[in-house]
CSV table of C-alpha atoms and ligand atoms in Angstrom, one decimal:
chain,number,residue,atom,x,y,z
A,267,MET,CA,22.3,-12.1,30.3
A,268,ALA,CA,18.8,-11.6,28.8
A,269,CYS,CA,18.9,-9.9,25.4
A,270,GLY,CA,17.0,-6.8,24.5
A,271,THR,CA,14.0,-6.4,22.2
A,272,LEU,CA,13.9,-5.2,18.6
A,273,TYR,CA,10.8,-3.0,18.2
A,274,VAL,CA,9.6,-2.4,14.6
A,275,VAL,CA,7.8,0.9,15.0
A,276,ALA,CA,5.5,2.5,12.4
A,277,THR,CA,5.6,6.3,12.2
A,278,PRO,CA,3.3,8.8,10.5
A,279,ILE,CA,3.1,9.1,6.7
A,280,GLY,CA,2.2,12.8,7.1
A,281,ASN,CA,0.1,13.7,10.0
A,282,LEU,CA,2.1,13.5,13.2
A,283,GLU,CA,-1.1,12.8,15.2
A,284,ASP,CA,-1.1,9.4,13.6
A,285,LEU,CA,1.8,8.2,15.8
A,286,THR,CA,0.3,5.8,18.3
A,287,PRO,CA,0.7,6.4,22.1
A,288,ARG,CA,2.5,3.0,22.3
A,289,ALA,CA,4.9,4.0,19.5
A,290,ARG,CA,5.7,7.2,21.4
A,291,ARG,CA,6.3,5.3,24.6
A,292,ILE,CA,8.6,2.8,22.9
A,293,LEU,CA,10.6,5.5,21.1
A,294,GLY,CA,11.2,7.1,24.5
A,295,GLU,CA,12.2,3.8,26.3
A,296,VAL,CA,14.7,2.1,23.9
A,297,ALA,CA,18.4,2.7,24.2
A,298,CYS,CA,18.7,3.5,20.5
A,299,ILE,CA,16.7,4.1,17.3
A,300,ALA,CA,17.9,2.7,14.0
A,301,ALA,CA,16.5,5.3,11.6
A,302,GLU,CA,16.3,5.2,7.8
A,303,ASP,CA,16.6,9.0,7.8
A,304,THR,CA,18.0,10.4,11.0
A,305,ARG,CA,16.9,13.9,10.1
A,306,THR,CA,13.3,13.0,9.8
A,307,THR,CA,13.4,10.9,12.9
A,308,ARG,CA,15.1,13.6,14.9
A,309,GLY,CA,12.4,16.0,13.8
A,310,LEU,CA,9.7,13.5,15.0
A,311,LEU,CA,11.6,13.0,18.4
A,312,THR,CA,11.8,16.8,18.9
A,313,HIS,CA,8.1,17.1,18.2
A,314,LEU,CA,7.6,14.4,20.9
A,315,GLY,CA,10.0,16.0,23.3
A,316,LEU,CA,12.3,12.9,23.3
A,317,ARG,CA,16.1,12.7,23.1
A,318,THR,CA,16.7,9.1,22.3
A,319,PRO,CA,19.9,8.5,20.4
A,320,CYS,CA,19.5,7.7,16.7
A,321,VAL,CA,21.9,5.9,14.3
A,322,SER,CA,21.3,5.7,10.6
A,323,TYR,CA,20.2,2.4,9.1
A,324,PHE,CA,19.5,2.6,5.4
A,325,GLU,CA,19.9,0.6,2.2
A,326,HIS,CA,23.6,1.4,1.7
A,327,ASN,CA,24.9,1.0,5.3
A,328,ARG,CA,22.6,-1.7,6.6
A,329,ARG,CA,25.0,-4.6,6.3
A,330,SER,CA,27.7,-2.8,8.4
A,331,ARG,CA,25.2,-1.4,10.8
A,332,GLU,CA,23.5,-4.7,11.4
A,333,GLU,CA,26.3,-6.3,13.4
A,334,GLU,CA,26.5,-3.2,15.7
A,335,LEU,CA,22.7,-3.2,16.3
A,336,LEU,CA,22.7,-7.0,17.0
A,337,ASP,CA,25.5,-6.6,19.4
A,338,ARG,CA,23.5,-4.0,21.4
A,339,LEU,CA,20.5,-6.3,21.4
A,340,ARG,CA,22.7,-9.3,22.6
A,341,ARG,CA,24.0,-7.1,25.4
A,342,GLY,CA,20.5,-6.5,26.6
A,343,GLU,CA,19.7,-3.1,25.1
A,344,SER,CA,16.4,-2.6,23.3
A,345,VAL,CA,16.4,-1.0,19.8
A,346,ALA,CA,13.6,0.5,17.8
A,347,ILE,CA,13.8,0.5,14.0
A,348,VAL,CA,11.9,3.2,12.1
A,349,SER,CA,11.7,4.1,8.4
A,350,GLU,CA,11.4,7.6,6.9
A,351,ALA,CA,7.6,7.2,7.1
A,352,GLY,CA,5.1,4.4,7.6
A,353,THR,CA,5.9,0.8,8.5
A,354,PRO,CA,9.6,-0.4,8.3
A,355,GLY,CA,10.1,-3.4,6.0
A,356,LEU,CA,7.4,-2.5,3.6
A,357,SER,CA,9.2,-1.0,0.6
A,358,ASP,CA,11.6,0.3,3.2
A,359,PRO,CA,14.6,-1.1,5.1
A,360,GLY,CA,13.9,-3.4,8.1
A,361,ALA,CA,13.4,-7.0,6.9
A,362,GLU,CA,17.1,-8.0,7.1
A,363,LEU,CA,17.6,-6.8,10.6
A,364,VAL,CA,14.4,-8.5,11.7
A,365,ALA,CA,15.5,-11.7,10.1
A,366,ALA,CA,18.9,-11.5,11.7
A,367,ALA,CA,17.4,-10.9,15.1
A,368,ALA,CA,14.8,-13.6,14.8
A,369,ALA,CA,17.6,-16.1,13.7
A,370,GLU,CA,19.3,-15.4,17.1
A,371,ARG,CA,16.0,-15.7,19.0
A,372,ILE,CA,16.1,-12.0,19.9
A,373,PRO,CA,12.5,-10.9,20.6
A,374,VAL,CA,11.0,-8.9,17.7
A,375,VAL,CA,7.9,-6.9,18.6
A,376,PRO,CA,5.8,-4.9,16.1
A,377,ILE,CA,4.4,-1.5,17.0
A,378,PRO,CA,1.8,-1.2,14.2
A,379,GLY,CA,0.6,2.0,12.7
A,380,PRO,CA,0.5,4.0,9.5
A,381,ASN,CA,1.2,2.4,6.1
A,382,ALA,CA,0.6,4.2,2.8
A,383,ALA,CA,-0.8,1.2,0.9
A,384,ALA,CA,-3.4,0.4,3.6
A,385,THR,CA,-4.3,4.0,4.0
A,386,ALA,CA,-5.0,4.4,0.2
A,387,LEU,CA,-7.0,1.1,0.1
A,388,SER,CA,-9.1,2.2,3.1
A,389,ILE,CA,-10.5,5.2,1.2
A,390,SER,CA,-10.7,3.6,-2.3
A,391,GLY,CA,-14.2,2.2,-1.7
A,392,TRP,CA,-13.0,-1.0,-3.4
A,393,ASN,CA,-13.2,-4.5,-2.0
A,394,ALA,CA,-9.7,-5.1,-0.7
A,395,ASP,CA,-10.2,-8.6,0.7
A,396,ALA,CA,-7.4,-9.6,-1.6
A,397,PHE,CA,-4.7,-7.1,-2.9
A,398,ALA,CA,-1.1,-7.1,-4.0
A,399,VAL,CA,1.3,-4.4,-2.9
A,400,GLU,CA,3.8,-4.2,-5.8
A,401,GLY,CA,5.8,-1.2,-4.4
A,402,PHE,CA,7.7,0.7,-7.0
A,403,LEU,CA,7.8,-0.6,-10.6
A,404,PRO,CA,11.2,-1.2,-12.2
A,405,ARG,CA,12.2,2.0,-13.8
A,406,LYS,CA,12.9,0.7,-17.3
A,407,GLY,CA,13.8,-2.1,-19.6
A,408,ARG,CA,12.7,-5.7,-19.7
A,409,ASP,CA,12.0,-5.8,-16.0
A,410,ARG,CA,9.5,-3.0,-16.3
A,411,THR,CA,7.8,-4.5,-19.4
A,412,ALA,CA,7.5,-7.9,-17.7
A,413,ARG,CA,6.1,-6.4,-14.5
A,414,LEU,CA,3.5,-4.4,-16.5
A,415,ALA,CA,2.4,-7.5,-18.3
A,416,ARG,CA,2.0,-9.3,-15.0
A,417,LEU,CA,0.0,-6.5,-13.6
A,418,ALA,CA,-2.3,-6.5,-16.6
A,419,ALA,CA,-3.3,-10.0,-15.7
A,420,GLU,CA,-3.5,-9.6,-11.9
A,421,ALA,CA,-7.0,-10.4,-10.6
A,422,ARG,CA,-6.5,-8.6,-7.3
A,423,VAL,CA,-6.3,-4.9,-6.7
A,424,THR,CA,-2.7,-3.7,-7.2
A,425,VAL,CA,-1.1,-1.1,-5.0
A,426,LEU,CA,1.8,0.9,-6.5
A,427,TYR,CA,4.1,3.5,-5.0
A,428,GLU,CA,5.3,6.2,-7.4
A,429,SER,CA,7.4,9.3,-7.3
A,430,PRO,CA,6.0,12.6,-8.7
A,431,HIS,CA,8.4,12.9,-11.6
A,432,ARG,CA,7.6,9.4,-12.9
A,433,LEU,CA,3.9,9.4,-12.3
A,434,THR,CA,2.7,10.5,-15.7
A,435,ALA,CA,4.9,8.0,-17.6
A,436,THR,CA,3.9,5.2,-15.2
A,437,LEU,CA,0.2,6.0,-15.7
A,438,ARG,CA,0.6,6.0,-19.5
A,439,ASP,CA,2.5,2.7,-19.4
A,440,LEU,CA,-0.2,1.2,-17.1
A,441,ALA,CA,-3.0,2.4,-19.4
A,442,ASP,CA,-1.2,0.8,-22.4
A,443,ALA,CA,-0.6,-2.5,-20.6
A,444,CYS,CA,-3.8,-2.9,-18.6
A,445,GLY,CA,-6.2,-0.9,-20.9
A,446,ALA,CA,-7.2,2.7,-20.7
A,447,ASP,CA,-10.6,1.7,-19.3
A,448,ARG,CA,-9.2,-0.1,-16.2
A,449,ALA,CA,-10.4,1.6,-13.1
A,450,ALA,CA,-7.7,3.4,-11.0
A,451,CYS,CA,-7.4,5.5,-7.9
A,452,VAL,CA,-4.6,8.0,-7.5
A,453,CYS,CA,-4.1,8.9,-3.8
A,454,ARG,CA,-1.9,11.9,-3.2
A,455,GLU,CA,-0.6,13.4,0.0
A,456,LEU,CA,-2.5,11.1,2.3
A,457,THR,CA,-3.1,12.4,5.8
A,458,LYS,CA,-1.6,15.8,4.8
A,459,LEU,CA,-3.1,19.2,4.0
A,460,HIS,CA,-3.6,18.6,0.3
A,461,GLU,CA,-4.9,15.0,0.6
A,462,GLU,CA,-6.7,13.8,-2.5
A,463,CYS,CA,-8.2,10.5,-3.7
A,464,TRP,CA,-8.9,10.8,-7.5
A,465,ARG,CA,-11.1,8.0,-8.9
A,466,GLY,CA,-11.4,7.2,-12.6
A,467,THR,CA,-9.7,5.1,-15.3
A,468,LEU,CA,-6.0,4.6,-16.1
A,469,GLY,CA,-6.5,6.5,-19.4
A,470,ALA,CA,-8.1,9.5,-17.7
A,471,ALA,CA,-5.5,9.4,-14.9
A,472,ALA,CA,-2.7,9.6,-17.5
A,473,GLU,CA,-4.3,12.7,-18.9
A,474,GLU,CA,-5.1,14.2,-15.5
A,475,PHE,CA,-1.8,13.7,-13.7
A,476,VAL,CA,0.7,15.9,-15.6
A,477,GLY,CA,2.8,18.8,-14.5
A,478,ASP,CA,1.8,20.3,-11.2
A,479,ARG,CA,-0.9,17.7,-10.6
A,480,CYS,CA,1.8,15.2,-9.9
A,481,ARG,CA,3.1,16.9,-6.8
A,482,GLY,CA,3.6,15.2,-3.5
A,483,GLU,CA,3.6,11.5,-2.4
A,484,ILE,CA,1.5,9.2,-4.4
A,485,VAL,CA,-0.1,5.7,-4.2
A,486,VAL,CA,-1.8,4.3,-7.4
A,487,LEU,CA,-4.4,1.6,-7.0
A,488,ILE,CA,-5.4,-0.4,-10.1
A,489,ALA,CA,-8.5,-2.6,-10.2
A,490,GLY,CA,-8.0,-6.3,-10.8
A,491,TRP,CA,-8.4,-7.8,-14.2
A,492,HIS,CA,-11.6,-9.8,-14.6
A,493,GLY,CA,-11.6,-10.8,-18.3
A,494,PRO,CA,-12.1,-8.8,-21.5
A,495,VAL,CA,-15.2,-7.1,-20.1
A,496,SER,CA,-14.8,-5.9,-16.5
A,497,PRO,CA,-18.2,-4.8,-15.4
A,498,LEU,CA,-17.3,-4.5,-11.8
A,499,HIS,CA,-14.5,-2.0,-12.5
A,500,ALA,CA,-15.9,0.0,-15.3
A,501,ALA,CA,-15.9,3.7,-14.4
A,502,PRO,CA,-19.5,4.7,-13.7
A,503,GLY,CA,-20.8,7.1,-16.2
A,504,PRO,CA,-24.2,8.5,-17.3
A,505,ALA,CA,-24.0,6.7,-20.6
A,506,SER,CA,-23.3,3.2,-19.2
A,507,ALA,CA,-25.9,0.6,-20.2
A,508,PRO,CA,-27.6,-1.4,-17.5
A,509,PRO,CA,-25.6,-4.6,-16.7
A,510,THR,CA,-26.6,-7.7,-18.7
A,511,ASP,CA,-27.2,-11.1,-17.1
A,512,GLU,CA,-23.8,-12.2,-18.3
A,513,ALA,CA,-22.1,-9.2,-16.7
A,514,ILE,CA,-23.8,-9.9,-13.4
A,515,ARG,CA,-22.8,-13.6,-13.5
A,516,ASP,CA,-19.2,-12.7,-14.4
A,517,GLY,CA,-19.2,-10.2,-11.5
A,518,LEU,CA,-20.5,-12.7,-9.1
A,519,ASP,CA,-18.0,-15.3,-10.2
A,520,SER,CA,-15.1,-12.9,-9.7
A,521,VAL,CA,-16.3,-11.7,-6.3
A,522,LEU,CA,-16.7,-15.4,-5.2
A,523,ARG,CA,-13.3,-16.3,-6.5
A,524,SER,CA,-11.7,-13.3,-4.7
A,525,GLY,CA,-12.7,-14.8,-1.4
A,526,ALA,CA,-16.2,-13.4,-0.5
A,527,ALA,CA,-17.2,-14.6,3.0
A,528,SER,CA,-20.4,-16.2,1.7
A,529,PHE,CA,-22.7,-16.4,-1.3
A,530,ALA,CA,-25.0,-13.9,0.3
A,531,ALA,CA,-22.1,-11.5,0.9
A,532,ALA,CA,-21.1,-11.8,-2.7
A,533,VAL,CA,-24.6,-11.1,-3.9
A,534,LYS,CA,-24.8,-8.0,-1.8
A,535,GLU,CA,-21.4,-6.8,-3.0
A,536,VAL,CA,-22.2,-7.3,-6.7
A,537,ALA,CA,-25.6,-5.6,-6.3
A,538,ARG,CA,-23.9,-2.6,-4.7
A,539,ARG,CA,-21.2,-2.3,-7.3
A,540,LEU,CA,-23.4,-2.8,-10.3
A,541,GLY,CA,-26.4,-0.9,-8.9
A,542,VAL,CA,-28.9,-3.7,-9.5
A,543,PRO,CA,-31.4,-5.3,-7.1
A,544,ARG,CA,-30.0,-8.0,-4.9
A,545,ASP,CA,-32.8,-10.5,-5.8
A,546,ARG,CA,-31.8,-10.3,-9.5
A,547,VAL,CA,-28.1,-11.1,-8.7
A,548,TYR,CA,-29.3,-13.9,-6.3
A,549,ARG,CA,-31.5,-15.5,-9.0
A,550,LEU,CA,-28.8,-15.3,-11.7
A,551,GLY,CA,-26.3,-16.7,-9.2
A,552,ARG,CA,-28.6,-19.7,-8.5
A,553,GLY,CA,-29.0,-20.4,-12.3
A,554,GLY,CA,-32.2,-18.4,-13.1
A,555,ARG,CA,-32.5,-16.2,-16.2
A,556,GLN,CA,-33.8,-12.6,-16.1
A,557,GLU,CA,-33.5,-11.2,-19.6
B,1060,SAM,N1,7.0,1.9,4.4
B,1060,SAM,C1,6.2,2.9,3.9
B,1060,SAM,C2,4.7,2.7,4.4
B,1060,SAM,O1,4.5,1.8,5.2
B,1060,SAM,O2,3.9,3.4,4.0
B,1060,SAM,C3,6.3,3.0,2.4
B,1060,SAM,C4,7.7,3.4,1.9
B,1060,SAM,S1,7.9,3.8,0.3
B,1060,SAM,C5,9.6,3.9,0.2
B,1060,SAM,C6,7.4,5.4,0.1
B,1060,SAM,C7,6.3,5.6,-0.9
B,1060,SAM,O3,5.0,5.5,-0.2
B,1060,SAM,C8,6.2,7.0,-1.5
B,1060,SAM,O4,7.0,7.1,-2.6
B,1060,SAM,C9,4.7,7.1,-1.9
B,1060,SAM,O5,4.5,6.3,-3.0
B,1060,SAM,C10,4.1,6.3,-0.7
B,1060,SAM,N2,3.7,7.3,0.4
B,1060,SAM,C11,4.3,7.5,1.5
B,1060,SAM,N3,3.6,8.5,2.2
B,1060,SAM,C12,2.6,8.8,1.5
B,1060,SAM,C13,1.5,9.7,1.6
B,1060,SAM,N4,1.4,10.5,2.7
B,1060,SAM,N5,0.6,9.8,0.6
B,1060,SAM,C14,0.7,9.0,-0.5
B,1060,SAM,N6,1.6,8.2,-0.7
B,1060,SAM,C15,2.6,8.0,0.3
């Protein structure tokens, strides 16, 4: 007998209109939905006018549930896995079931859609050709200290998830570890009524996000580390001095190292970020002196 298909279905992170038509169809066609939070998923199904049966599949019951779900798949039933919000398997349950299904050659099909990290990056205005999604930081102890130290030296943009009641402490720790002048974006309530993308430095973020300002769901973006002086990520301000030749060369180096498509693309990017003419960046990049 042919086995069923395991569909990995992304669901909205706030705005229900973000569910794709394909996701809706699959959620209506499968025999059963394995849901991280059955209450949230039933709410979504009601909104869609669907009555597909749901079973819970979350961190603490996933091992026992796995065999039952695999058995349904082996018998030819199709199953969808959904998390509470966004894409299953990304800081959410899902990877183990996918791995177990793949090991038995059960077809696994992605139904892509919303993801909080990608959504935050898309409105950051930062070059996200290379980024690292770190999920949640360890809450305390040596693990947290070690992770903060690693983040301080990360050259790529880092994406962090954080809960409202830990946001202030995390921003303070990040400012201490990475430097208060490291650029940051704090994205709150993405795709929802009170959506916000705050841009500034880690130091300013730690002062801004206290008390009621921490409400909702939050993604923190941290600019990559590019040496003791980070001209590309310095928060723009009226008092900032014009970029020096050295700052422009450093910027060009770091953009080239982070995987720019071509020299010309890197020149364009650095000129845009530093607010200097392209021909100046070009000449400095080719070895000429300007100042
Ligand atoms: N798998 C999910 C995804 O693909 O987006 C991420 C799951 S992770 C357990 C949940 C975290 O994502 C939240 O604590 C928050 O940091 C972030 N998040 C989820 N929805 C969000 C939203 N609408 N706005 C900002 N951050 C959000």
